[in-house]
């Protein structure tokens, strides 16, 4: 049985609540109860397919006031387990970026949760976990910057991280992150422009996602000059850029969020502030 957020029962429950239909909300509540009975037999702690994702869903529904609960009480054991997983991931020499980004999703929504009589130390623990994860992600970017032969994959991953960091700092401030964000944005824009002068990758799809991550991030952080530069660069890359779902999010064209498939919906909910969702 798939209990995950990505094409699983948790994802189905999320869509039921986002439908804004009372009958769907009742179905969502029943499905949440069913998942809660089964979740701890799950051995997967990933964000998209496991316990971290279900914990995020509870915290998200609480944040959006779909659930009238004390999320600290309900998620106390989940917090403790995910804290241990966080320490293990940041101790690995090999980067586990997608897993770390999933942990950021969890601790950020938990940090945003407000509960009556909440424990300061639990909130502090969420903040410290985010600090550890942010430092891990910044170290990854810095290592890539030092490598003069950065690959297109690393370029895209770094830009994806920048979007996540920019989104996160809309809700929680870490000086070492804020101080470096704009410098990192500028670096990767200049890096891309340098690469297209010396290679055949200009207009190639290998950099498209990275450019779109940067564009969404620049808009979200109100880096207006960088946003306009990225828009100019992106449009020159061709149709793939303009037809990508991230560009449609950016441009707010005719676009129905309810039609987004699982992975794209999760991307929007955890990377981009949009009050329509």
PDB file of C-alpha atoms in Angstrom:
ATOM      1  CA  UNK A   1       0.000   0.000   0.000  1.00  0.00           C
ATOM      2  CA  UNK A   2       1.401   3.374  -1.055  1.00  0.00           C
ATOM      3  CA  UNK A   3       0.841   5.951   1.701  1.00  0.00           C
ATOM      4  CA  UNK A   4       3.061   8.577   0.083  1.00  0.00           C
ATOM      5  CA  UNK A   5       2.451  12.152  -0.969  1.00  0.00           C
ATOM      6  CA  UNK A   6       3.570  11.357  -4.496  1.00  0.00           C
ATOM      7  CA  UNK A   7       0.821   9.320  -6.177  1.00  0.00           C
ATOM      8  CA  UNK A   8      -0.133   7.668  -2.880  1.00  0.00           C
ATOM      9  CA  UNK A   9      -2.898   7.942  -0.270  1.00  0.00           C
ATOM     10  CA  UNK A  10      -1.409  11.057   1.349  1.00  0.00           C
ATOM     11  CA  UNK A  11      -1.354  12.760  -2.041  1.00  0.00           C
ATOM     12  CA  UNK A  12      -4.983  11.782  -2.568  1.00  0.00           C
ATOM     13  CA  UNK A  13      -5.894  13.241   0.839  1.00  0.00           C
ATOM     14  CA  UNK A  14      -4.054  16.465   0.005  1.00  0.00           C
ATOM     15  CA  UNK A  15      -6.056  16.907  -3.198  1.00  0.00           C
ATOM     16  CA  UNK A  16      -9.330  16.272  -1.370  1.00  0.00           C
ATOM     17  CA  UNK A  17      -8.580  19.096   1.071  1.00  0.00           C
ATOM     18  CA  UNK A  18      -7.355  21.477  -1.629  1.00  0.00           C
ATOM     19  CA  UNK A  19     -10.611  21.003  -3.549  1.00  0.00           C
ATOM     20  CA  UNK A  20     -12.348  23.455  -1.158  1.00  0.00           C
ATOM     21  CA  UNK A  21     -15.412  21.233  -1.250  1.00  0.00           C
ATOM     22  CA  UNK A  22     -16.947  20.248   2.087  1.00  0.00           C
ATOM     23  CA  UNK A  23     -17.846  16.748   0.940  1.00  0.00           C
ATOM     24  CA  UNK A  24     -14.273  16.244  -0.263  1.00  0.00           C
ATOM     25  CA  UNK A  25     -12.973  17.503   3.088  1.00  0.00           C
ATOM     26  CA  UNK A  26     -14.990  14.811   4.886  1.00  0.00           C
ATOM     27  CA  UNK A  27     -13.524  12.185   2.561  1.00  0.00           C
ATOM     28  CA  UNK A  28     -10.092  13.667   3.236  1.00  0.00           C
ATOM     29  CA  UNK A  29     -10.582  13.379   6.986  1.00  0.00           C
ATOM     30  CA  UNK A  30     -11.638   9.742   6.690  1.00  0.00           C
ATOM     31  CA  UNK A  31      -8.647   9.008   4.491  1.00  0.00           C
ATOM     32  CA  UNK A  32      -6.287  10.732   6.955  1.00  0.00           C
ATOM     33  CA  UNK A  33      -7.613   8.523   9.757  1.00  0.00           C
ATOM     34  CA  UNK A  34      -7.045   5.440   7.601  1.00  0.00           C
ATOM     35  CA  UNK A  35      -3.475   6.477   6.727  1.00  0.00           C
ATOM     36  CA  UNK A  36      -2.706   7.247  10.380  1.00  0.00           C
ATOM     37  CA  UNK A  37      -3.596   3.665  11.281  1.00  0.00           C
ATOM     38  CA  UNK A  38      -1.213   2.295   8.654  1.00  0.00           C
ATOM     39  CA  UNK A  39       1.636   4.805   8.566  1.00  0.00           C
ATOM     40  CA  UNK A  40       3.858   3.377  11.286  1.00  0.00           C
ATOM     41  CA  UNK A  41       4.120   0.060   9.492  1.00  0.00           C
ATOM     42  CA  UNK A  42       5.833   2.060   6.741  1.00  0.00           C
ATOM     43  CA  UNK A  43       9.631   1.836   6.758  1.00  0.00           C
ATOM     44  CA  UNK A  44      10.126   4.622   4.227  1.00  0.00           C
ATOM     45  CA  UNK A  45      10.921   8.020   5.794  1.00  0.00           C
ATOM     46  CA  UNK A  46      11.213   9.967   2.536  1.00  0.00           C
ATOM     47  CA  UNK A  47       9.221  13.116   1.821  1.00  0.00           C
ATOM     48  CA  UNK A  48       7.559  11.958  -1.385  1.00  0.00           C
ATOM     49  CA  UNK A  49       6.736   8.385  -0.391  1.00  0.00           C
ATOM     50  CA  UNK A  50       7.044   7.963   3.355  1.00  0.00           C
ATOM     51  CA  UNK A  51       6.536   9.154   6.908  1.00  0.00           C
ATOM     52  CA  UNK A  52       8.210  12.559   6.482  1.00  0.00           C
ATOM     53  CA  UNK A  53       5.685  13.403   3.779  1.00  0.00           C
ATOM     54  CA  UNK A  54       2.711  12.312   5.880  1.00  0.00           C
ATOM     55  CA  UNK A  55       4.033  14.371   8.786  1.00  0.00           C
ATOM     56  CA  UNK A  56       4.370  17.349   6.444  1.00  0.00           C
ATOM     57  CA  UNK A  57       0.775  16.820   5.291  1.00  0.00           C
ATOM     58  CA  UNK A  58      -0.560  16.932   8.860  1.00  0.00           C
ATOM     59  CA  UNK A  59       1.446  20.083   9.585  1.00  0.00           C
ATOM     60  CA  UNK A  60       0.399  21.676   6.267  1.00  0.00           C
ATOM     61  CA  UNK A  61      -3.309  20.984   6.834  1.00  0.00           C
ATOM     62  CA  UNK A  62      -2.971  22.421  10.331  1.00  0.00           C
ATOM     63  CA  UNK A  63      -1.203  25.504   8.939  1.00  0.00           C
ATOM     64  CA  UNK A  64      -3.995  26.019   6.378  1.00  0.00           C
ATOM     65  CA  UNK A  65      -6.613  25.477   9.122  1.00  0.00           C
ATOM     66  CA  UNK A  66      -8.085  22.393   7.473  1.00  0.00           C
ATOM     67  CA  UNK A  67      -7.372  20.464  10.687  1.00  0.00           C
ATOM     68  CA  UNK A  68      -8.170  21.787  14.164  1.00  0.00           C
ATOM     69  CA  UNK A  69      -5.427  19.977  16.057  1.00  0.00           C
ATOM     70  CA  UNK A  70      -2.360  20.463  18.223  1.00  0.00           C
ATOM     71  CA  UNK A  71       0.300  19.497  15.702  1.00  0.00           C
ATOM     72  CA  UNK A  72       3.049  19.415  18.366  1.00  0.00           C
ATOM     73  CA  UNK A  73       1.242  16.679  20.261  1.00  0.00           C
ATOM     74  CA  UNK A  74       0.331  14.637  17.196  1.00  0.00           C
ATOM     75  CA  UNK A  75       3.762  14.907  15.568  1.00  0.00           C
ATOM     76  CA  UNK A  76       5.949  14.634  18.662  1.00  0.00           C
ATOM     77  CA  UNK A  77       7.248  11.137  17.848  1.00  0.00           C
ATOM     78  CA  UNK A  78       7.583  11.960  14.141  1.00  0.00           C
ATOM     79  CA  UNK A  79       9.633  15.065  15.014  1.00  0.00           C
ATOM     80  CA  UNK A  80      12.021  12.978  17.080  1.00  0.00           C
ATOM     81  CA  UNK A  81      12.517  10.357  14.364  1.00  0.00           C
ATOM     82  CA  UNK A  82      13.040  12.897  11.611  1.00  0.00           C
ATOM     83  CA  UNK A  83      15.504  14.787  13.791  1.00  0.00           C
ATOM     84  CA  UNK A  84      17.615  11.601  13.992  1.00  0.00           C
ATOM     85  CA  UNK A  85      17.365  11.115  10.230  1.00  0.00           C
ATOM     86  CA  UNK A  86      18.501  14.717   9.716  1.00  0.00           C
ATOM     87  CA  UNK A  87      21.669  14.124  11.716  1.00  0.00           C
ATOM     88  CA  UNK A  88      22.433  10.990   9.697  1.00  0.00           C
ATOM     89  CA  UNK A  89      22.006  12.677   6.302  1.00  0.00           C
ATOM     90  CA  UNK A  90      24.186  15.675   7.043  1.00  0.00           C
ATOM     91  CA  UNK A  91      26.895  13.304   8.256  1.00  0.00           C
ATOM     92  CA  UNK A  92      27.238  11.571   4.879  1.00  0.00           C
ATOM     93  CA  UNK A  93      30.117  12.611   2.638  1.00  0.00           C
ATOM     94  CA  UNK A  94      28.089  11.869  -0.491  1.00  0.00           C
ATOM     95  CA  UNK A  95      25.439  14.572  -1.026  1.00  0.00           C
ATOM     96  CA  UNK A  96      21.812  13.522  -0.626  1.00  0.00           C
ATOM     97  CA  UNK A  97      20.270  16.732  -1.900  1.00  0.00           C
ATOM     98  CA  UNK A  98      16.720  15.573  -2.667  1.00  0.00           C
ATOM     99  CA  UNK A  99      16.419  13.915   0.736  1.00  0.00           C
ATOM    100  CA  UNK A 100      17.762  17.042   2.461  1.00  0.00           C
ATOM    101  CA  UNK A 101      15.320  19.267   0.560  1.00  0.00           C
ATOM    102  CA  UNK A 102      12.505  16.997   1.761  1.00  0.00           C
ATOM    103  CA  UNK A 103      13.674  17.445   5.355  1.00  0.00           C
ATOM    104  CA  UNK A 104      13.679  21.224   4.843  1.00  0.00           C
ATOM    105  CA  UNK A 105      10.047  20.953   3.715  1.00  0.00           C
ATOM    106  CA  UNK A 106       9.138  19.145   6.921  1.00  0.00           C
ATOM    107  CA  UNK A 107      10.940  21.337   9.423  1.00  0.00           C
ATOM    108  CA  UNK A 108       9.882  24.558   7.724  1.00  0.00           C
ATOM    109  CA  UNK A 109       6.165  23.753   7.925  1.00  0.00           C
ATOM    110  CA  UNK A 110       6.634  22.527  11.501  1.00  0.00           C
ATOM    111  CA  UNK A 111       8.417  25.769  12.382  1.00  0.00           C
ATOM    112  CA  UNK A 112       5.462  27.703  10.940  1.00  0.00           C
ATOM    113  CA  UNK A 113       2.883  25.750  12.964  1.00  0.00           C
ATOM    114  CA  UNK A 114       1.380  27.652  15.899  1.00  0.00           C
ATOM    115  CA  UNK A 115      -0.147  25.787  18.828  1.00  0.00           C
ATOM    116  CA  UNK A 116      -1.732  26.907  22.072  1.00  0.00           C
ATOM    117  CA  UNK A 117       0.841  26.650  24.861  1.00  0.00           C
ATOM    118  CA  UNK A 118       3.516  25.524  22.451  1.00  0.00           C
ATOM    119  CA  UNK A 119       6.904  24.479  23.788  1.00  0.00           C
ATOM    120  CA  UNK A 120       9.643  26.991  22.955  1.00  0.00           C
ATOM    121  CA  UNK A 121      12.293  24.287  22.879  1.00  0.00           C
ATOM    122  CA  UNK A 122      10.442  22.284  20.221  1.00  0.00           C
ATOM    123  CA  UNK A 123      10.231  25.381  18.016  1.00  0.00           C
ATOM    124  CA  UNK A 124      13.912  26.001  18.683  1.00  0.00           C
ATOM    125  CA  UNK A 125      14.728  22.412  17.662  1.00  0.00           C
ATOM    126  CA  UNK A 126      12.938  22.928  14.333  1.00  0.00           C
ATOM    127  CA  UNK A 127      14.904  26.120  13.790  1.00  0.00           C
ATOM    128  CA  UNK A 128      18.212  24.427  14.577  1.00  0.00           C
ATOM    129  CA  UNK A 129      17.467  21.541  12.238  1.00  0.00           C
ATOM    130  CA  UNK A 130      16.779  24.050   9.470  1.00  0.00           C
ATOM    131  CA  UNK A 131      20.056  25.794  10.274  1.00  0.00           C
ATOM    132  CA  UNK A 132      21.957  22.504   9.936  1.00  0.00           C
ATOM    133  CA  UNK A 133      20.223  21.689   6.661  1.00  0.00           C
ATOM    134  CA  UNK A 134      20.777  25.183   5.248  1.00  0.00           C
ATOM    135  CA  UNK A 135      24.482  25.003   6.071  1.00  0.00           C
ATOM    136  CA  UNK A 136      24.667  21.608   4.348  1.00  0.00           C
ATOM    137  CA  UNK A 137      23.030  22.993   1.215  1.00  0.00           C
ATOM    138  CA  UNK A 138      25.199  26.122   1.176  1.00  0.00           C
ATOM    139  CA  UNK A 139      28.313  23.945   1.489  1.00  0.00           C
ATOM    140  CA  UNK A 140      27.151  21.966  -1.550  1.00  0.00           C
ATOM    141  CA  UNK A 141      26.771  25.187  -3.560  1.00  0.00           C
ATOM    142  CA  UNK A 142      30.164  26.475  -2.445  1.00  0.00           C
ATOM    143  CA  UNK A 143      31.829  23.191  -3.433  1.00  0.00           C
ATOM    144  CA  UNK A 144      30.238  23.426  -6.871  1.00  0.00           C
ATOM    145  CA  UNK A 145      31.380  27.025  -7.248  1.00  0.00           C
ATOM    146  CA  UNK A 146      34.955  26.029  -6.446  1.00  0.00           C
ATOM    147  CA  UNK A 147      34.799  23.352  -9.139  1.00  0.00           C
ATOM    148  CA  UNK A 148      35.644  25.036 -12.428  1.00  0.00           C
ATOM    149  CA  UNK A 149      34.136  22.083 -14.320  1.00  0.00           C
ATOM    150  CA  UNK A 150      30.645  22.244 -12.842  1.00  0.00           C
ATOM    151  CA  UNK A 151      28.254  20.018 -14.784  1.00  0.00           C
ATOM    152  CA  UNK A 152      24.824  21.000 -16.074  1.00  0.00           C
ATOM    153  CA  UNK A 153      23.339  18.623 -13.461  1.00  0.00           C
ATOM    154  CA  UNK A 154      25.170  20.433 -10.641  1.00  0.00           C
ATOM    155  CA  UNK A 155      24.132  23.784 -12.107  1.00  0.00           C
ATOM    156  CA  UNK A 156      20.463  22.770 -12.017  1.00  0.00           C
ATOM    157  CA  UNK A 157      20.741  21.304  -8.512  1.00  0.00           C
ATOM    158  CA  UNK A 158      22.384  24.474  -7.176  1.00  0.00           C
ATOM    159  CA  UNK A 159      19.636  26.612  -8.693  1.00  0.00           C
ATOM    160  CA  UNK A 160      17.004  24.301  -7.188  1.00  0.00           C
ATOM    161  CA  UNK A 161      18.635  24.764  -3.790  1.00  0.00           C
ATOM    162  CA  UNK A 162      18.608  28.552  -4.209  1.00  0.00           C
ATOM    163  CA  UNK A 163      14.863  28.488  -4.844  1.00  0.00           C
ATOM    164  CA  UNK A 164      14.330  26.420  -1.694  1.00  0.00           C
ATOM    165  CA  UNK A 165      16.542  28.685   0.417  1.00  0.00           C
ATOM    166  CA  UNK A 166      14.851  31.810  -0.928  1.00  0.00           C
ATOM    167  CA  UNK A 167      11.396  30.385  -0.206  1.00  0.00           C
ATOM    168  CA  UNK A 168      12.429  29.309   3.284  1.00  0.00           C
ATOM    169  CA  UNK A 169      13.800  32.722   4.223  1.00  0.00           C
ATOM    170  CA  UNK A 170      10.389  34.238   3.524  1.00  0.00           C
ATOM    171  CA  UNK A 171       9.334  32.506   6.752  1.00  0.00           C
ATOM    172  CA  UNK A 172      12.487  32.208   8.842  1.00  0.00           C
ATOM    173  CA  UNK A 173      15.574  34.404   8.795  1.00  0.00           C
ATOM    174  CA  UNK A 174      19.125  33.089   8.898  1.00  0.00           C
ATOM    175  CA  UNK A 175      21.709  35.792   8.381  1.00  0.00           C
ATOM    176  CA  UNK A 176      24.292  33.558   6.717  1.00  0.00           C
ATOM    177  CA  UNK A 177      21.669  32.501   4.150  1.00  0.00           C
ATOM    178  CA  UNK A 178      20.291  35.959   3.413  1.00  0.00           C
ATOM    179  CA  UNK A 179      23.754  37.451   3.034  1.00  0.00           C
ATOM    180  CA  UNK A 180      24.776  34.942   0.359  1.00  0.00           C
ATOM    181  CA  UNK A 181      21.583  34.427  -1.630  1.00  0.00           C
ATOM    182  CA  UNK A 182      21.871  37.338  -4.042  1.00  0.00           C
ATOM    183  CA  UNK A 183      25.595  36.671  -4.572  1.00  0.00           C
ATOM    184  CA  UNK A 184      24.828  33.051  -5.471  1.00  0.00           C
ATOM    185  CA  UNK A 185      22.108  34.143  -7.899  1.00  0.00           C
ATOM    186  CA  UNK A 186      24.506  36.501  -9.653  1.00  0.00           C
ATOM    187  CA  UNK A 187      27.221  33.842  -9.780  1.00  0.00           C
ATOM    188  CA  UNK A 188      25.026  31.287 -11.546  1.00  0.00           C
ATOM    189  CA  UNK A 189      23.634  33.819 -14.004  1.00  0.00           C
ATOM    190  CA  UNK A 190      27.189  34.843 -14.949  1.00  0.00           C
ATOM    191  CA  UNK A 191      28.248  31.197 -15.069  1.00  0.00           C
ATOM    192  CA  UNK A 192      25.471  30.378 -17.518  1.00  0.00           C
ATOM    193  CA  UNK A 193      26.286  33.374 -19.699  1.00  0.00           C
ATOM    194  CA  UNK A 194      29.959  32.380 -19.741  1.00  0.00           C
ATOM    195  CA  UNK A 195      29.112  28.791 -20.672  1.00  0.00           C
ATOM    196  CA  UNK A 196      26.933  29.717 -23.632  1.00  0.00           C
ATOM    197  CA  UNK A 197      29.800  31.728 -25.105  1.00  0.00           C
ATOM    198  CA  UNK A 198      32.163  28.773 -25.034  1.00  0.00           C
ATOM    199  CA  UNK A 199      29.884  25.780 -25.617  1.00  0.00           C
ATOM    200  CA  UNK A 200      26.987  24.565 -27.700  1.00  0.00           C
ATOM    201  CA  UNK A 201      24.664  24.331 -24.702  1.00  0.00           C
ATOM    202  CA  UNK A 202      22.979  27.665 -25.358  1.00  0.00           C
ATOM    203  CA  UNK A 203      19.291  26.975 -25.898  1.00  0.00           C
ATOM    204  CA  UNK A 204      19.833  23.381 -24.822  1.00  0.00           C
ATOM    205  CA  UNK A 205      17.320  21.862 -22.418  1.00  0.00           C
ATOM    206  CA  UNK A 206      20.029  20.814 -19.951  1.00  0.00           C
ATOM    207  CA  UNK A 207      20.023  24.288 -18.362  1.00  0.00           C
ATOM    208  CA  UNK A 208      16.325  25.098 -18.695  1.00  0.00           C
ATOM    209  CA  UNK A 209      15.204  23.933 -15.266  1.00  0.00           C
ATOM    210  CA  UNK A 210      18.076  25.720 -13.556  1.00  0.00           C
ATOM    211  CA  UNK A 211      17.175  28.997 -15.237  1.00  0.00           C
ATOM    212  CA  UNK A 212      13.533  28.582 -14.242  1.00  0.00           C
ATOM    213  CA  UNK A 213      14.466  27.861 -10.621  1.00  0.00           C
ATOM    214  CA  UNK A 214      16.496  31.074 -10.624  1.00  0.00           C
ATOM    215  CA  UNK A 215      13.678  33.035 -12.256  1.00  0.00           C
ATOM    216  CA  UNK A 216      11.086  31.933  -9.684  1.00  0.00           C
ATOM    217  CA  UNK A 217      13.537  32.602  -6.880  1.00  0.00           C
ATOM    218  CA  UNK A 218      14.456  36.076  -8.164  1.00  0.00           C
ATOM    219  CA  UNK A 219      10.774  36.992  -8.421  1.00  0.00           C
ATOM    220  CA  UNK A 220      10.027  35.661  -4.955  1.00  0.00           C
ATOM    221  CA  UNK A 221      12.979  37.507  -3.402  1.00  0.00           C
ATOM    222  CA  UNK A 222      12.179  40.673  -5.412  1.00  0.00           C
ATOM    223  CA  UNK A 223      15.565  40.769  -7.144  1.00  0.00           C
ATOM    224  CA  UNK A 224      13.971  42.754  -9.939  1.00  0.00           C
ATOM    225  CA  UNK A 225      17.073  43.413 -12.048  1.00  0.00           C
ATOM    226  CA  UNK A 226      18.101  39.751 -11.884  1.00  0.00           C
ATOM    227  CA  UNK A 227      14.546  38.688 -12.661  1.00  0.00           C
ATOM    228  CA  UNK A 228      14.492  40.755 -15.844  1.00  0.00           C
ATOM    229  CA  UNK A 229      17.909  39.448 -16.887  1.00  0.00           C
ATOM    230  CA  UNK A 230      16.804  35.847 -16.352  1.00  0.00           C
ATOM    231  CA  UNK A 231      13.596  36.438 -18.264  1.00  0.00           C
ATOM    232  CA  UNK A 232      15.594  37.795 -21.208  1.00  0.00           C
ATOM    233  CA  UNK A 233      18.015  34.841 -21.108  1.00  0.00           C
ATOM    234  CA  UNK A 234      15.251  32.278 -20.714  1.00  0.00           C
ATOM    235  CA  UNK A 235      13.144  33.514 -23.600  1.00  0.00           C
ATOM    236  CA  UNK A 236      16.153  33.209 -25.887  1.00  0.00           C
ATOM    237  CA  UNK A 237      16.472  29.513 -25.044  1.00  0.00           C
ATOM    238  CA  UNK A 238      13.276  28.723 -26.948  1.00  0.00           C
ATOM    239  CA  UNK A 239       9.919  26.996 -26.564  1.00  0.00           C
ATOM    240  CA  UNK A 240      10.994  24.535 -23.890  1.00  0.00           C
ATOM    241  CA  UNK A 241      11.475  27.404 -21.445  1.00  0.00           C
ATOM    242  CA  UNK A 242       8.183  29.129 -22.306  1.00  0.00           C
ATOM    243  CA  UNK A 243       6.133  25.929 -22.242  1.00  0.00           C
ATOM    244  CA  UNK A 244       7.524  24.627 -18.951  1.00  0.00           C
ATOM    245  CA  UNK A 245       5.066  24.474 -16.043  1.00  0.00           C
ATOM    246  CA  UNK A 246       7.398  26.608 -13.918  1.00  0.00           C
ATOM    247  CA  UNK A 247       7.229  29.423 -16.453  1.00  0.00           C
ATOM    248  CA  UNK A 248       3.437  29.184 -16.425  1.00  0.00           C
ATOM    249  CA  UNK A 249       3.523  29.531 -12.647  1.00  0.00           C
ATOM    250  CA  UNK A 250       5.811  32.536 -13.016  1.00  0.00           C
ATOM    251  CA  UNK A 251       3.757  34.258 -15.710  1.00  0.00           C
ATOM    252  CA  UNK A 252       0.369  33.417 -14.155  1.00  0.00           C
ATOM    253  CA  UNK A 253      -1.121  32.627 -17.534  1.00  0.00           C
ATOM    254  CA  UNK A 254      -4.114  30.372 -18.087  1.00  0.00           C
ATOM    255  CA  UNK A 255      -3.111  27.711 -15.645  1.00  0.00           C
ATOM    256  CA  UNK A 256      -5.147  25.418 -13.406  1.00  0.00           C
ATOM    257  CA  UNK A 257      -3.231  24.330 -10.306  1.00  0.00           C
ATOM    258  CA  UNK A 258      -5.759  21.576  -9.619  1.00  0.00           C
ATOM    259  CA  UNK A 259      -4.590  19.823 -12.789  1.00  0.00           C
ATOM    260  CA  UNK A 260      -0.985  19.572 -11.618  1.00  0.00           C
ATOM    261  CA  UNK A 261       0.296  16.029 -11.250  1.00  0.00           C
ATOM    262  CA  UNK A 262       1.663  14.952  -7.875  1.00  0.00           C
ATOM    263  CA  UNK A 263       5.309  15.957  -8.208  1.00  0.00           C
ATOM    264  CA  UNK A 264       4.498  19.356  -9.715  1.00  0.00           C
ATOM    265  CA  UNK A 265       1.873  20.100  -7.065  1.00  0.00           C
ATOM    266  CA  UNK A 266       4.314  19.271  -4.268  1.00  0.00           C
ATOM    267  CA  UNK A 267       6.916  21.460  -5.946  1.00  0.00           C
ATOM    268  CA  UNK A 268       4.567  24.455  -5.945  1.00  0.00           C
ATOM    269  CA  UNK A 269       3.416  23.936  -2.354  1.00  0.00           C
ATOM    270  CA  UNK A 270       6.970  23.716  -1.019  1.00  0.00           C
ATOM    271  CA  UNK A 271       8.842  26.260  -3.160  1.00  0.00           C
ATOM    272  CA  UNK A 272       6.648  29.139  -4.182  1.00  0.00           C
ATOM    273  CA  UNK A 273       4.356  31.483  -2.258  1.00  0.00           C
ATOM    274  CA  UNK A 274       1.037  31.752  -4.049  1.00  0.00           C
ATOM    275  CA  UNK A 275      -2.059  32.719  -2.120  1.00  0.00           C
ATOM    276  CA  UNK A 276      -4.292  31.175  -4.776  1.00  0.00           C
ATOM    277  CA  UNK A 277      -3.307  27.714  -3.569  1.00  0.00           C
TER     278      UNK A 277
END
